[in-house]
Short mmCIF file of C-alpha atoms in Angstrom, two decimals:
data_model
loop_
_atom_site.label_atom_id
_atom_site.label_comp_id
_atom_site.label_asym_id
_atom_site.label_seq_id
_atom_site.Cartn_x
_atom_site.Cartn_y
_atom_site.Cartn_z
CA MET W 1403 110.46 157.36 58.30
CA ARG W 1404 112.27 154.10 59.10
CA LEU W 1405 111.09 154.29 62.72
CA LEU W 1406 107.51 154.81 61.55
CA MET W 1407 107.70 151.70 59.32
CA VAL W 1408 109.05 149.59 62.20
CA PHE W 1409 106.26 150.83 64.47
CA CYS W 1410 103.60 149.97 61.85
CA CYS W 1411 105.04 146.46 61.44
CA LEU W 1412 104.92 145.87 65.19
CA VAL W 1413 101.29 147.00 65.36
CA LEU W 1414 100.36 144.76 62.42
CA PHE W 1415 102.12 141.75 64.04
CA SER W 1416 100.32 142.38 67.32
CA CYS W 1417 96.94 142.56 65.62
CA THR W 1418 97.66 139.35 63.71
CA GLN W 1419 98.54 137.55 66.93
CA LYS W 1420 95.38 138.76 68.65
CA GLY W 1421 93.29 137.78 65.67
CA SER W 1422 94.67 134.25 65.65
CA THR W 1423 93.75 133.85 69.31
CA GLN W 1424 90.15 134.81 68.61
CA PHE W 1425 89.84 131.97 66.09
CA LEU W 1426 90.99 129.28 68.53
CA GLN W 1427 88.27 126.62 68.46
CA SER W 1428 86.62 125.70 71.74
CA ASN W 1429 87.13 122.01 71.00
CA GLN W 1430 90.88 122.65 71.03
CA VAL W 1431 90.80 123.75 74.68
CA SER W 1432 90.87 121.19 77.51
CA LEU W 1433 89.86 121.94 81.07
CA ALA W 1434 92.41 121.86 83.85
CA GLN W 1435 92.22 118.91 86.22
CA PRO W 1436 89.93 119.38 89.22
CA ARG W 1437 91.68 119.96 92.52
CA VAL W 1438 90.92 117.13 94.96
CA MET W 1439 91.67 117.28 98.70
CA ALA W 1440 91.09 114.77 101.51
CA THR W 1441 91.33 115.34 105.24
CA SER W 1442 93.56 112.22 105.26
CA THR W 1443 94.39 109.36 102.91
CA LEU W 1444 94.36 106.88 105.82
CA ILE W 1445 90.86 106.16 107.13
CA ASP W 1446 90.33 105.67 110.85
CA SER W 1447 86.56 106.19 111.14
CA PHE W 1448 85.97 108.42 108.08
CA VAL W 1449 87.59 111.10 105.92
CA THR W 1450 86.11 113.92 103.85
CA ILE W 1451 86.94 114.56 100.18
CA LYS W 1452 86.48 117.93 98.46
CA ALA W 1453 86.82 118.64 94.73
CA GLU W 1454 86.81 121.97 92.91
CA LEU W 1455 87.56 123.71 89.63
CA LYS W 1456 86.85 127.42 89.81
CA LEU W 1457 85.31 128.05 86.40
CA GLY W 1458 81.75 128.81 85.34
CA ASP W 1459 79.53 126.06 83.87
CA VAL W 1460 81.94 123.30 84.94
CA SER W 1461 80.56 120.02 86.28
CA ILE W 1462 82.71 117.44 88.07
CA TYR W 1463 81.86 113.72 87.98
CA TYR W 1464 83.52 110.97 89.99
CA THR W 1465 83.72 107.23 90.54
CA SER W 1466 84.77 105.34 93.65
CA GLU W 1467 85.91 101.96 92.31
CA GLY W 1468 88.71 103.02 89.98
CA GLU W 1469 86.80 103.33 86.71
CA GLU W 1470 87.01 106.34 84.34
CA PRO W 1471 84.38 109.00 85.19
CA SER W 1472 81.90 109.88 82.43
CA GLN W 1473 78.95 112.26 82.58
CA SER W 1474 76.80 109.30 83.58
CA ALA W 1475 78.90 108.85 86.75
CA THR W 1476 78.02 110.47 90.08
CA LYS W 1477 78.04 114.27 89.92
CA TYR W 1478 80.09 115.99 92.61
CA GLU W 1479 77.87 118.48 94.42
CA ARG W 1480 79.09 118.52 98.03
CA PRO W 1481 81.99 117.13 100.11
CA ILE W 1482 82.05 113.31 100.20
CA ARG W 1483 82.26 111.45 103.50
CA VAL W 1484 84.13 108.16 103.06
CA SER W 1485 84.57 105.31 105.54
CA ASN W 1486 85.91 102.55 103.25
CA SER W 1487 89.15 102.32 101.28
CA GLY W 1488 89.06 102.73 97.50
CA THR W 1489 90.27 104.68 94.50
CA PHE W 1490 88.32 107.81 93.60
CA LYS W 1491 88.62 109.41 90.16
CA PHE W 1492 87.37 112.91 89.30
CA LYS W 1493 86.91 114.50 85.87
CA ALA W 1494 85.65 117.96 84.91
CA TYR W 1495 83.28 118.67 81.99
CA HIS W 1496 82.19 121.90 80.27
CA PRO W 1497 79.60 122.32 77.48
CA ASP W 1498 82.07 124.15 75.20
CA TRP W 1499 85.47 122.66 76.04
CA ASN W 1500 87.15 119.28 76.11
CA PRO W 1501 86.99 117.35 79.42
CA SER W 1502 89.89 117.49 81.84
CA GLU W 1503 92.39 114.77 82.60
CA VAL W 1504 91.45 112.55 85.56
CA THR W 1505 92.49 113.43 89.11
CA GLU W 1506 92.94 110.25 91.13
CA LEU W 1507 92.88 109.76 94.89
CA THR W 1508 93.40 106.45 96.70
CA LEU W 1509 92.29 106.02 100.30
CA TYR W 1510 93.51 103.27 102.63
CA LYS W 1511 92.21 101.85 105.88
CA LYS W 1512 94.38 102.83 108.84
CA GLY W 1513 96.52 99.88 109.85
CA LEU W 1514 97.10 98.05 113.11
CA ASP W 1515 99.35 99.75 115.64
CA VAL W 1516 102.79 98.12 115.70
CA ASP W 1517 104.67 97.90 119.00
CA THR W 1518 108.26 97.98 117.71
CA ILE W 1519 110.27 98.05 114.51
CA VAL W 1520 113.90 96.86 114.39
CA TRP W 1521 115.91 97.65 111.27
CA HIS W 1522 118.38 95.19 109.72
CA SER W 1523 119.46 97.56 106.91
CA ASN W 1524 120.04 101.29 106.61
CA SER W 1525 118.17 103.83 104.52
CA SER W 1526 120.00 106.47 102.52
CA GLU W 1527 121.55 109.12 104.76
CA LYS W 1528 119.88 111.77 102.59
CA TYR W 1529 116.38 110.22 102.66
CA LYS W 1530 115.91 109.02 106.24
CA GLY W 1531 112.30 110.17 106.55
CA GLN W 1532 111.16 110.99 110.08
CA GLY W 1533 113.36 108.33 111.67
CA GLU W 1534 113.13 104.60 112.23
CA ASN W 1535 109.32 104.65 112.77
CA THR W 1536 108.48 106.50 109.53
CA LEU W 1537 107.08 103.42 107.76
CA ILE W 1538 104.72 102.61 110.66
CA ASN W 1539 103.67 106.13 111.71
CA GLN W 1540 100.26 105.98 109.99
CA THR W 1541 101.10 108.98 107.78
CA LYS W 1542 101.18 109.10 103.97
CA ALA W 1543 103.55 111.22 101.87
CA SER W 1544 102.93 113.53 98.93
CA LEU W 1545 104.13 112.83 95.37
CA ASN W 1546 107.32 114.80 95.98
CA PHE W 1547 110.17 112.39 96.84
CA SER W 1548 111.72 115.05 99.11
CA ASP W 1549 108.66 114.85 101.39
CA PRO W 1550 110.03 113.75 104.81
CA GLN W 1551 107.46 110.93 104.96
CA TRP W 1552 109.40 109.06 102.25
CA VAL W 1553 112.28 106.77 103.20
CA GLY W 1554 114.76 106.08 100.39
CA PHE W 1555 116.94 103.01 99.87
CA ASP W 1556 119.50 102.10 97.22
CA THR W 1557 119.61 98.50 98.47
CA ILE W 1558 117.35 96.05 100.30
CA ALA W 1559 115.07 97.47 103.00
CA SER W 1560 114.83 94.95 105.84
CA ALA W 1561 113.16 95.28 109.24
CA THR W 1562 111.16 93.26 111.78
CA VAL W 1563 107.87 94.68 113.07
CA SER W 1564 106.40 93.21 116.25
CA PHE W 1565 103.13 93.37 118.21
CA LYS W 1566 102.84 93.19 121.99
CA ASP W 1567 100.66 90.10 121.67
CA ASN W 1568 99.78 87.61 118.96
CA THR W 1569 97.61 89.49 116.46
CA PHE W 1570 95.62 88.31 113.45
CA VAL W 1571 96.90 90.06 110.33
CA LYS W 1572 94.89 89.81 107.14
CA ALA W 1573 97.39 91.49 104.82
CA LEU W 1574 100.45 93.70 104.54
CA THR W 1575 100.31 96.69 102.18
CA VAL W 1576 103.63 98.20 101.10
CA SER W 1577 103.25 101.76 99.76
CA TYR W 1578 105.93 102.97 97.36
CA LEU W 1579 106.74 105.75 94.88
CA ASN W 1580 106.99 105.21 91.14
CA ASP W 1581 109.04 108.11 89.74
CA VAL W 1582 111.29 106.63 87.05
CA GLY W 1583 112.34 110.09 85.85
CA SER W 1584 114.13 110.41 89.20
CA TRP W 1585 115.44 106.79 89.00
CA ILE W 1586 112.87 105.70 91.64
CA PHE W 1587 111.36 102.34 90.63
CA PRO W 1588 108.86 99.89 92.13
CA PRO W 1589 110.35 97.11 94.28
CA GLU W 1590 111.64 94.00 92.53
CA SER W 1591 110.24 91.63 95.18
CA ILE W 1592 109.03 91.48 98.78
CA THR W 1593 109.64 88.67 101.27
CA VAL W 1594 107.77 88.37 104.58
CA ILE W 1595 108.90 85.87 107.25
CA LEU W 1596 106.31 85.17 109.95
CA ASN W 1597 107.33 84.79 113.60
CA GLU W 1598 111.02 84.41 112.66
CA ASP W 1599 110.19 81.04 111.11
CA PRO W 1600 112.01 80.62 107.75
CA SER W 1601 109.49 77.99 106.69
CA ALA W 1602 106.63 80.49 107.18
CA ARG W 1603 107.57 82.71 104.28
CA LYS W 1604 105.53 84.84 101.86
CA ILE W 1605 107.16 86.03 98.62
CA LYS W 1606 105.71 88.58 96.20
CA GLU W 1607 107.33 89.33 92.84
CA ILE W 1608 106.49 92.71 91.25
CA GLU W 1609 106.00 93.01 87.50
CA PRO W 1610 108.92 95.06 86.10
CA LEU W 1611 108.25 98.27 84.19
CA LYS W 1612 108.72 98.09 80.42
CA SER W 1613 108.62 101.83 79.61
CA MET W 1614 108.46 105.31 81.13
CA VAL W 1615 105.31 106.00 83.16
CA SER W 1616 103.89 109.01 84.97
CA ARG W 1617 104.92 109.65 88.55
CA LYS W 1618 102.53 107.85 90.90
CA MET W 1619 102.11 106.49 94.41
CA GLU W 1620 101.38 102.76 94.32
CA THR W 1621 100.91 99.79 96.62
CA VAL W 1622 101.44 96.05 96.66
CA ASN W 1623 99.46 93.72 98.93
CA ILE W 1624 100.75 90.50 100.48
CA PRO W 1625 98.07 88.26 102.08
CA ILE W 1626 99.02 87.04 105.59
CA ASP W 1627 95.74 85.60 106.95
CA THR W 1628 97.15 84.26 110.19
CA GLU W 1629 97.96 85.20 113.77
CA VAL W 1630 101.47 86.54 114.22
CA GLN W 1631 103.63 88.19 116.83
CA SER W 1632 106.28 89.47 114.38
CA LEU W 1633 106.93 89.89 110.67
CA ARG W 1634 110.35 90.28 109.10
CA ILE W 1635 109.79 92.38 105.95
CA GLU W 1636 112.41 92.49 103.20
CA VAL W 1637 111.76 94.80 100.24
CA HIS W 1638 114.27 94.39 97.41
CA ASN W 1639 115.10 97.26 95.07
CA ILE W 1640 115.95 96.78 91.39
CA GLN W 1641 119.66 95.99 91.17
CA SER W 1642 119.94 96.89 87.47
CA ILE W 1643 117.79 99.59 85.83
CA PRO W 1644 116.37 98.24 82.52
CA GLN W 1645 117.86 98.95 79.12
CA TRP W 1646 115.13 101.38 77.99
CA HIS W 1647 116.00 103.85 80.79
CA GLU W 1648 118.89 106.36 80.67
CA GLY W 1649 120.24 104.92 83.93
CA HIS W 1650 120.33 101.34 82.64
CA GLY W 1651 122.70 99.06 84.51
CA ALA W 1652 122.71 101.14 87.72
CA LYS W 1653 120.83 100.36 90.93
CA ALA W 1654 117.34 101.85 91.19
CA TRP W 1655 116.13 103.89 94.14
CA LEU W 1656 113.35 102.44 96.31
CA PHE W 1657 111.12 104.93 98.15
CA MET W 1658 108.42 103.86 100.64
CA ASP W 1659 106.12 105.89 102.86
CA GLU W 1660 104.13 103.30 104.82
CA TRP W 1661 103.78 99.64 105.72
CA ILE W 1662 100.11 99.06 106.50
CA LEU W 1663 99.07 95.95 108.43
CA ASN W 1664 95.34 95.15 108.46
#
């Protein structure tokens, strides 16, 4: 008899659970983010972007200048051929469910080919990337900091990049990882010395973070706008993690995947 009562209770509980699922309102369900893929994130002549979310009655809309996609934005219907840099954002919509979160993809113009790079500081032994040319190999990393295209530093990153001949450089783009949950922070500042001339110096300060943020790949641009034969690039990590973070007081990690010269 006792076993029969236990069995009946389990059946009743199961039915109750199933019934509660049936009454879940459609406006309480959000779509998954669309999956976005590019043949490359560095553009030589062009790249192709594909987006998908395998679910009936879903429509994907996108923008190409960094703004939030609404249903009045461009509807994704076929792969997109892109020849200019920019930030693409994709969002999925369904007539019965809440829209998805945005999937973001930033594309960059492939940089100038550098002849040599000479390092004046050492990366972490654990995060050496693909070797001394990793930051000029025209290859971007994924969001995972263990991707071998990332080079990790717990101190200043300093190197001189040189061209075979004098070359006009419009700007330097430093690509870095922002993953504060893993103690990886944006740089504190970047100094660029042109042609080994201390008086020809560019300095860029980076706004410090004031709270936790989502993991993201980011860039900082330093205008050069002159002809150069070499650039000494010094990227400074944060020497003291801010008070709001669990690692406050310690040095922050600095992870970079590419120095792009255009």
